[in-house]
CSV table of C-alpha atoms in Angstrom, one decimal:
chain,number,residue,atom,x,y,z
A,1,MET,CA,42.7,160.3,-9.3
A,2,ALA,CA,43.7,157.3,-11.2
A,3,GLU,CA,44.2,155.8,-7.7
A,4,LYS,CA,41.0,156.5,-6.9
A,5,TYR,CA,39.2,154.8,-9.8
A,6,LYS,CA,41.0,151.5,-9.0
A,7,ILE,CA,39.8,151.4,-5.9
A,8,ILE,CA,36.1,151.8,-6.9
A,9,LEU,CA,36.8,149.5,-9.5
A,10,PHE,CA,38.4,146.7,-7.1
A,11,VAL,CA,35.4,147.1,-4.7
A,12,PHE,CA,32.9,147.0,-7.5
A,13,ALA,CA,34.9,143.5,-8.9
A,14,LEU,CA,34.6,142.3,-4.9
A,15,VAL,CA,31.3,143.1,-4.5
A,16,VAL,CA,30.1,140.9,-8.0
A,17,ILE,CA,32.7,138.3,-6.9
A,18,LEU,CA,30.7,137.8,-3.6
A,19,SER,CA,27.3,138.2,-5.2
A,20,VAL,CA,28.3,135.3,-7.2
A,21,VAL,CA,29.5,133.2,-4.8
A,22,ILE,CA,26.7,133.4,-2.1
A,23,SER,CA,23.9,133.0,-5.2
A,24,LEU,CA,25.8,129.8,-5.8
A,25,ILE,CA,25.8,128.7,-2.3
A,26,LEU,CA,22.3,129.5,-2.1
A,27,ILE,CA,21.3,128.4,-4.9
A,28,ASN,CA,23.0,125.0,-4.1
A,29,VAL,CA,21.4,124.3,-0.8
A,30,TYR,CA,17.9,125.9,-1.7
A,31,SER,CA,18.0,123.5,-5.0
A,32,ARG,CA,18.4,120.2,-2.7
A,33,ASN,CA,15.7,118.1,-1.8
A,34,TYR,CA,14.6,114.6,-0.9
A,35,TRP,CA,11.8,112.2,-0.8
A,36,LEU,CA,11.1,109.3,1.3
A,37,THR,CA,9.9,107.0,-1.8
A,38,GLY,CA,8.9,104.1,0.5
A,39,THR,CA,9.6,101.7,3.3
A,40,ASP,CA,9.2,97.9,3.5
A,41,VAL,CA,9.2,96.3,7.3
A,42,ASN,CA,9.5,92.7,8.1
A,43,ILE,CA,8.8,91.3,11.8
A,44,ASP,CA,9.2,87.8,12.8
A,45,ILE,CA,8.2,87.1,16.4
A,46,SER,CA,9.6,83.5,17.7
A,47,LYS,CA,8.3,81.4,20.4
A,48,ASP,CA,11.0,81.9,22.4
A,49,GLY,CA,10.4,86.2,22.5
A,50,SER,CA,13.2,87.0,20.4
A,51,ILE,CA,11.8,89.6,17.7
A,52,ASP,CA,13.8,90.3,14.1
A,53,ILE,CA,13.2,93.1,12.4
A,54,ARG,CA,14.1,94.1,9.1
A,55,GLU,CA,13.6,97.2,7.8
A,56,ASP,CA,14.1,98.6,4.2
A,57,ILE,CA,14.0,102.5,3.7
A,58,GLY,CA,14.1,103.9,0.0
A,59,TYR,CA,15.3,107.4,-0.5
A,60,LYS,CA,15.4,109.5,-3.8
A,61,PHE,CA,17.9,112.9,-3.4
A,62,LYS,CA,17.7,115.9,-5.4
A,63,GLY,CA,21.4,117.5,-5.1
A,64,CYS,CA,24.2,116.0,-3.0
A,65,TYR,CA,24.0,114.4,0.3
A,66,ARG,CA,26.8,112.5,2.6
A,67,GLU,CA,24.4,110.2,4.8
A,68,VAL,CA,21.2,108.5,6.0
A,69,TYR,CA,20.4,108.1,9.3
A,70,ARG,CA,17.9,106.0,11.7
A,71,ASN,CA,16.9,106.7,15.3
A,72,THR,CA,15.9,103.5,16.8
A,73,ASN,CA,13.9,104.5,19.0
A,74,ILE,CA,14.2,101.2,21.3
A,75,LEU,CA,17.0,101.5,24.3
A,76,TYR,CA,19.7,99.3,24.1
A,77,PRO,CA,23.2,98.9,25.9
A,78,ALA,CA,24.7,101.9,24.6
A,79,PRO,CA,27.6,102.3,23.0
A,80,PHE,CA,26.4,98.5,21.4
A,81,GLU,CA,28.5,96.8,23.9
A,82,ASP,CA,28.5,93.4,24.3
A,83,VAL,CA,24.6,92.1,26.0
A,84,MET,CA,26.1,89.9,28.1
A,85,LYS,CA,28.0,92.6,30.1
A,86,TRP,CA,24.6,94.1,31.2
A,87,ASP,CA,22.4,92.9,33.8
A,88,ILE,CA,19.4,92.2,31.4
A,89,ASN,CA,17.1,91.5,34.2
A,90,GLU,CA,17.4,95.3,35.1
A,91,ILE,CA,16.7,96.7,31.9
A,92,LYS,CA,12.8,97.1,31.8
A,93,GLU,CA,12.2,98.4,28.7
A,94,PRO,CA,12.5,96.5,25.1
A,95,PHE,CA,15.7,96.8,23.6
A,96,ILE,CA,18.1,95.4,20.7
A,97,TYR,CA,20.3,93.0,21.1
A,98,SER,CA,22.3,93.0,17.8
A,99,LEU,CA,21.9,95.5,15.1
A,100,GLU,CA,23.3,95.4,11.4
A,101,ALA,CA,22.6,98.0,8.4
A,102,SER,CA,23.9,98.2,4.5
A,103,CYS,CA,23.1,100.6,2.2
A,104,ILE,CA,22.5,100.3,-1.7
A,105,PRO,CA,24.6,101.8,-2.7
A,106,GLU,CA,27.1,101.1,-0.5
A,107,CYS,CA,27.8,103.0,2.4
A,108,LYS,CA,30.3,103.3,5.3
A,109,VAL,CA,28.2,102.4,8.6
A,110,LYS,CA,28.7,103.9,11.5
A,111,LYS,CA,27.0,103.0,15.1
A,112,ASP,CA,26.4,105.9,17.7
A,113,SER,CA,24.4,105.4,20.9
A,114,TYR,CA,20.7,105.9,19.7
A,115,GLU,CA,21.7,106.5,16.0
A,116,ILE,CA,23.0,104.5,13.3
A,117,SER,CA,24.3,105.7,9.9
A,118,GLY,CA,25.5,104.9,6.6
A,119,ASN,CA,28.0,107.8,5.0
A,120,PHE,CA,28.1,107.6,1.4
A,121,GLY,CA,30.7,110.4,1.0
A,122,SER,CA,28.2,111.9,-1.3
A,123,ILE,CA,25.5,110.8,-3.4
A,124,CYS,CA,23.9,113.4,-5.9
A,125,ASP,CA,20.8,112.8,-7.4
A,126,SER,CA,20.0,109.4,-7.1
A,127,ASP,CA,18.1,106.7,-5.1
A,128,ALA,CA,19.4,104.6,-2.3
A,129,ILE,CA,17.9,102.3,-0.1
A,130,PHE,CA,19.1,101.8,3.9
A,131,LEU,CA,18.8,98.3,4.9
A,132,LEU,CA,18.4,97.6,9.0
A,133,LYS,CA,18.1,94.6,10.6
A,134,PHE,CA,17.7,93.7,14.4
A,135,ILE,CA,17.0,91.5,16.9
A,136,VAL,CA,14.7,93.1,20.0
A,137,LEU,CA,14.5,91.5,23.3
A,138,LYS,CA,11.6,92.0,25.4
A,139,GLY,CA,9.3,93.2,23.1
A,140,ILE,CA,6.6,90.7,24.0
A,141,VAL,CA,5.1,91.5,27.6
A,142,ILE,CA,3.9,88.8,29.2
A,143,GLY,CA,0.6,89.6,31.7
A,144,SER,CA,-2.1,87.7,34.0
A,145,ASP,CA,-4.0,86.4,30.6
A,146,VAL,CA,-2.6,87.7,27.6
A,147,ALA,CA,0.7,88.1,25.8
A,148,GLU,CA,1.1,91.8,24.2
A,149,PHE,CA,3.6,93.0,21.3
A,150,HIS,CA,3.2,96.6,21.1
A,151,TYR,CA,5.3,98.1,18.7
A,152,LYS,CA,5.8,101.8,16.7
A,153,ILE,CA,6.9,100.8,12.9
A,154,TRP,CA,7.2,104.3,12.3
A,155,GLY,CA,7.8,107.5,14.3
A,156,GLU,CA,6.9,110.9,14.2
A,157,GLU,CA,10.2,112.4,14.1
A,158,TRP,CA,10.7,111.9,10.2
A,159,ASN,CA,10.8,115.6,8.5
A,160,LYS,CA,9.3,114.2,5.3
A,161,PRO,CA,6.1,112.3,4.9
A,162,LEU,CA,6.4,108.6,4.0
A,163,SER,CA,5.2,107.8,0.3
A,164,ARG,CA,4.3,104.3,1.0
A,165,LEU,CA,4.9,101.5,4.0
A,166,ASN,CA,4.4,97.5,3.1
A,167,GLY,CA,4.7,95.5,5.9
A,168,GLU,CA,4.5,91.9,7.3
A,169,ILE,CA,4.3,90.5,10.6
A,170,ILE,CA,4.8,86.4,11.2
A,171,LEU,CA,3.3,85.4,14.8
A,172,PRO,CA,4.4,82.3,16.4
A,173,GLU,CA,2.6,79.5,15.2
A,174,GLY,CA,-0.4,78.6,16.3
A,175,VAL,CA,-1.5,82.2,16.6
A,176,SER,CA,-4.3,82.8,14.1
A,177,ARG,CA,-7.1,85.2,13.5
A,178,ASP,CA,-9.4,83.4,15.7
A,179,SER,CA,-7.1,83.8,18.9
A,180,ALA,CA,-5.2,87.1,18.3
A,181,ILE,CA,-6.5,90.8,18.1
A,182,VAL,CA,-4.6,93.1,15.9
A,183,TYR,CA,-4.5,97.0,16.4
A,184,PHE,CA,-3.2,99.6,14.2
A,185,ASN,CA,-3.0,103.3,15.6
A,186,PRO,CA,-3.9,106.3,14.8
A,187,LYS,CA,-6.7,105.3,12.8
A,188,ASN,CA,-7.4,105.2,9.3
A,189,ILE,CA,-3.8,104.9,7.7
A,190,VAL,CA,-3.6,101.3,7.0
A,191,ARG,CA,-5.4,101.2,4.0
A,192,THR,CA,-5.2,97.5,3.3
A,193,TYR,CA,-5.2,94.7,5.8
A,194,SER,CA,-5.2,90.8,5.6
A,195,PHE,CA,-4.3,88.0,8.4
A,196,GLU,CA,-3.9,84.6,6.7
A,197,GLY,CA,-2.5,81.3,8.9
A,198,ASN,CA,-0.1,83.3,11.2
A,199,ARG,CA,0.8,86.2,8.7
A,200,ILE,CA,-0.4,89.7,9.1
A,201,SER,CA,0.1,91.9,5.7
A,202,PHE,CA,-0.5,95.6,5.6
A,203,SER,CA,0.3,98.3,3.5
A,204,THR,CA,-0.3,102.3,3.5
A,205,LYS,CA,0.0,105.1,1.3
A,206,ARG,CA,1.4,108.6,1.9
A,207,PHE,CA,1.1,109.8,5.3
A,208,ASN,CA,2.8,111.9,7.9
A,209,ASN,CA,2.5,110.5,10.9
A,210,TYR,CA,3.2,107.8,13.4
A,211,LEU,CA,2.2,104.0,13.0
A,212,GLU,CA,2.3,101.7,16.0
A,213,VAL,CA,0.9,98.0,16.0
A,214,ARG,CA,-0.6,96.5,18.9
A,215,ILE,CA,-1.0,93.1,18.8
A,216,LEU,CA,-2.6,90.4,21.6
A,217,MET,CA,-1.9,86.6,22.1
A,218,PRO,CA,-2.4,83.9,23.9
A,219,LYS,CA,-0.2,83.2,26.5
A,220,GLU,CA,0.4,79.8,25.6
A,221,ALA,CA,1.5,80.7,22.0
A,222,PHE,CA,5.4,81.4,23.8
A,223,LEU,CA,7.6,79.4,25.6
A,224,TYR,CA,8.7,80.8,28.7
A,225,SER,CA,8.1,80.3,32.6
A,226,ASN,CA,8.8,82.9,35.4
A,227,ASP,CA,11.2,81.0,36.9
A,228,SER,CA,13.0,79.4,33.9
A,229,ALA,CA,16.3,80.7,33.2
A,230,GLY,CA,17.0,83.0,30.3
A,231,ALA,CA,12.9,83.9,30.5
A,232,SER,CA,13.6,87.7,32.0
A,233,GLU,CA,16.1,88.1,29.4
A,234,ARG,CA,13.5,87.3,26.5
A,235,PHE,CA,10.2,88.5,27.8
A,236,LEU,CA,8.8,91.5,30.6
A,237,PHE,CA,6.2,90.5,33.0
A,238,ASN,CA,3.5,92.1,33.9
A,239,SER,CA,0.6,91.0,36.3
A,240,GLU,CA,-1.2,93.7,35.9
A,241,LEU,CA,-1.7,93.7,32.4
A,242,LYS,CA,-5.0,91.9,31.8
A,243,LYS,CA,-6.8,91.6,27.9
A,244,GLU,CA,-9.9,93.3,29.1
A,245,GLY,CA,-8.0,96.3,30.1
A,246,ILE,CA,-6.3,96.5,27.1
A,247,ILE,CA,-9.1,96.6,24.9
A,248,LYS,CA,-11.1,98.8,27.2
A,249,ILE,CA,-8.0,101.5,26.2
A,250,GLN,CA,-8.4,100.7,22.7
A,251,ASP,CA,-12.5,100.9,22.5
A,252,ASP,CA,-11.9,104.5,24.3
A,253,TYR,CA,-9.3,105.5,21.9
A,254,SER,CA,-12.1,104.5,19.1
A,255,ARG,CA,-14.5,106.8,20.5
A,256,GLN,CA,-12.5,109.5,21.2
A,257,TYR,CA,-10.8,109.5,17.2
A,258,LYS,CA,-14.2,109.3,15.8
A,259,ILE,CA,-15.7,112.0,17.8
A,260,GLN,CA,-12.6,114.3,16.8
A,261,TYR,CA,-13.4,112.8,13.3
A,262,ILE,CA,-17.1,114.1,13.2
A,263,LEU,CA,-16.1,117.5,14.9
A,264,VAL,CA,-13.6,118.1,12.4
A,265,SER,CA,-15.3,117.2,9.6
A,266,PHE,CA,-18.3,119.0,11.0
A,267,PHE,CA,-16.3,122.2,11.2
A,268,CYS,CA,-14.5,122.0,7.6
A,269,CYS,CA,-17.6,121.7,6.0
A,270,LEU,CA,-18.7,124.9,7.9
A,271,TYR,CA,-16.0,126.4,6.8
A,272,LEU,CA,-16.2,125.7,2.8
A,273,ALA,CA,-20.1,126.5,3.4
A,274,LEU,CA,-19.0,129.9,4.7
A,275,LEU,CA,-16.3,130.4,2.2
A,276,ILE,CA,-18.6,129.5,-0.6
A,277,PHE,CA,-21.5,131.2,0.5
A,278,ILE,CA,-20.5,134.5,1.9
A,279,PRO,CA,-18.7,136.1,-1.0
A,280,ILE,CA,-22.3,134.8,-3.2
A,281,MET,CA,-23.9,137.1,-0.1
A,282,ILE,CA,-21.7,139.8,-0.6
A,283,TYR,CA,-22.1,140.0,-4.5
A,284,ARG,CA,-25.6,139.7,-4.5
A,285,LYS,CA,-26.1,142.5,-2.1
A,286,TYR,CA,-23.3,144.8,-3.3
A,287,GLY,CA,-22.0,143.2,-6.6
A,288,ARG,CA,-24.5,143.7,-9.3
A,289,GLU,CA,-26.9,146.5,-10.5
A,290,PRO,CA,-30.3,145.8,-8.8
A,291,GLU,CA,-33.3,144.2,-10.3
A,292,THR,CA,-35.7,146.5,-11.8
A,293,ALA,CA,-39.5,145.3,-12.9
A,294,TYR,CA,-39.1,147.1,-16.5
A,295,LYS,CA,-38.8,144.8,-19.0
A,296,GLY,CA,-39.1,147.3,-22.2
A,297,ILE,CA,-37.0,146.5,-25.0
A,298,PHE,CA,-37.1,149.3,-27.3
A,299,GLU,CA,-38.2,153.0,-26.4
A,300,ARG,CA,-40.0,155.7,-28.7
A,301,GLU,CA,-40.9,158.1,-25.9
A,302,PRO,CA,-39.0,159.0,-22.6
A,303,VAL,CA,-39.4,156.6,-20.0
A,304,LYS,CA,-42.5,157.3,-17.8
A,305,GLY,CA,-42.8,157.3,-14.1
A,306,ILE,CA,-39.8,159.6,-13.5
A,307,LYS,CA,-39.0,162.9,-11.8
A,308,PRO,CA,-38.4,165.4,-14.5
A,309,TYR,CA,-35.0,166.2,-12.9
A,310,VAL,CA,-34.1,162.6,-12.8
A,311,ALA,CA,-34.8,162.5,-16.4
A,312,ASN,CA,-32.3,165.7,-16.6
A,313,SER,CA,-29.8,164.1,-14.5
A,314,LEU,CA,-29.8,160.9,-16.6
A,315,CYS,CA,-29.3,163.1,-19.9
A,316,ALA,CA,-27.2,166.0,-19.2
A,317,TYR,CA,-23.8,166.7,-20.4
A,318,ARG,CA,-22.5,164.5,-17.0
A,319,PRO,CA,-24.6,162.0,-16.2
A,320,GLY,CA,-25.1,162.0,-12.4
A,321,SER,CA,-25.6,166.3,-12.6
A,322,SER,CA,-27.9,168.3,-13.2
A,323,ASN,CA,-28.3,171.6,-14.9
A,324,ASN,CA,-30.7,174.7,-15.2
A,325,ASN,CA,-33.2,172.8,-17.6
A,326,ALA,CA,-33.7,170.7,-14.5
A,327,ILE,CA,-35.5,173.7,-12.6
A,328,THR,CA,-37.7,174.4,-15.8
A,329,ALA,CA,-38.7,170.9,-16.1
A,330,THR,CA,-39.7,170.9,-12.5
A,331,LEU,CA,-41.6,173.7,-12.6
A,332,LEU,CA,-43.6,172.6,-15.8
A,333,ASP,CA,-43.9,169.4,-14.5
A,334,LEU,CA,-45.9,170.9,-10.9
A,335,VAL,CA,-48.1,172.7,-13.4
A,336,ARG,CA,-49.0,169.5,-15.3
A,337,ARG,CA,-50.0,168.4,-12.0
A,338,LYS,CA,-51.7,171.2,-11.0
A,339,HIS,CA,-49.8,172.1,-8.0
A,340,ILE,CA,-49.4,175.3,-9.0
A,341,LYS,CA,-50.7,177.6,-11.7
A,342,LEU,CA,-49.4,180.0,-14.4
A,343,ASP,CA,-51.3,182.9,-15.2
A,344,GLU,CA,-50.8,185.6,-17.7
A,345,VAL,CA,-50.5,189.0,-16.5
A,346,PRO,CA,-49.7,192.5,-18.5
A,347,GLY,CA,-46.0,193.5,-18.6
A,348,LYS,CA,-45.0,196.9,-18.0
A,349,LYS,CA,-43.0,196.4,-21.5
A,350,LYS,CA,-44.7,195.9,-24.3
A,351,GLY,CA,-46.0,192.0,-24.5
A,352,ARG,CA,-47.1,190.2,-21.6
A,353,GLY,CA,-45.6,188.1,-19.0
A,354,LEU,CA,-46.1,184.8,-17.0
A,355,PHE,CA,-47.0,184.9,-13.2
A,356,LEU,CA,-46.8,181.5,-11.3
A,357,SER,CA,-49.0,181.2,-8.2
A,358,LEU,CA,-49.6,178.4,-5.8
């Protein structure tokens, strides 16, 4: 018997211990969270076609984390081998020539094929900044009558919304507001924008979407030649790219965005209107007492204009039901209105009886 109790006690203790361990694990997992507090982006476009980019990505951690990482989203010779070992002329897309990273506080940087990460070992309930510096080649496309810089500043792959983004783009000398056209896609994400000299400054608030910039510049702003040495390493050449075609694409996108915005706004307003008026209509029809024209304040006499059985139903012991007095009251009301006649007839017994006749 004692052995049986020992086994029960052991099983109970094991269940309690496992429950506590699992609870602690779940609390630790679900209590962790992080936020993207803000990002600063600086893009410097040189006349020779190289593009220096710096990103400072801010994090706020609740709980403990090991690392931060960034998908580059740009093709480059993997795994970060010397670019001179590759035939650059065969690379048709922009790629990273060099990539450096660091962290605040200090971390160990690791580079993989399409990702760079900063490993802290463990960072708990703290803020951190992931700093990236890289040079992009073949990011400028030379068309028939225009040079284009088309770059995704922020991607939609992030799992968290970005609280803010401040950016600065430095264009080659000689490029100004009069000679350049700037587009930010999607619409209405960039809230503040300025173009002074050859510098473009912009900022956004909280958003959970991608952000790209598209800048059209004169071809003469760059030092290139189709047959010059090294030009194919720094530029992409596309004779089919025309300024008019890009402007048409952006104008079509703007029109589509406006149509979608109007439709979404209309259906949102319609939904809100239905959300407000349907409950009001239901309440007016079913949710309150019916209105009456009777305005009596104080009554000394019975209410007039109602049937005797109705008055009996209202004043009976159980409201809504009636008793035998309702029959008597109804007969007397019919007599009063002369629908039936009440006569006295001699009875067999002493006294007289009543006789009703139509």
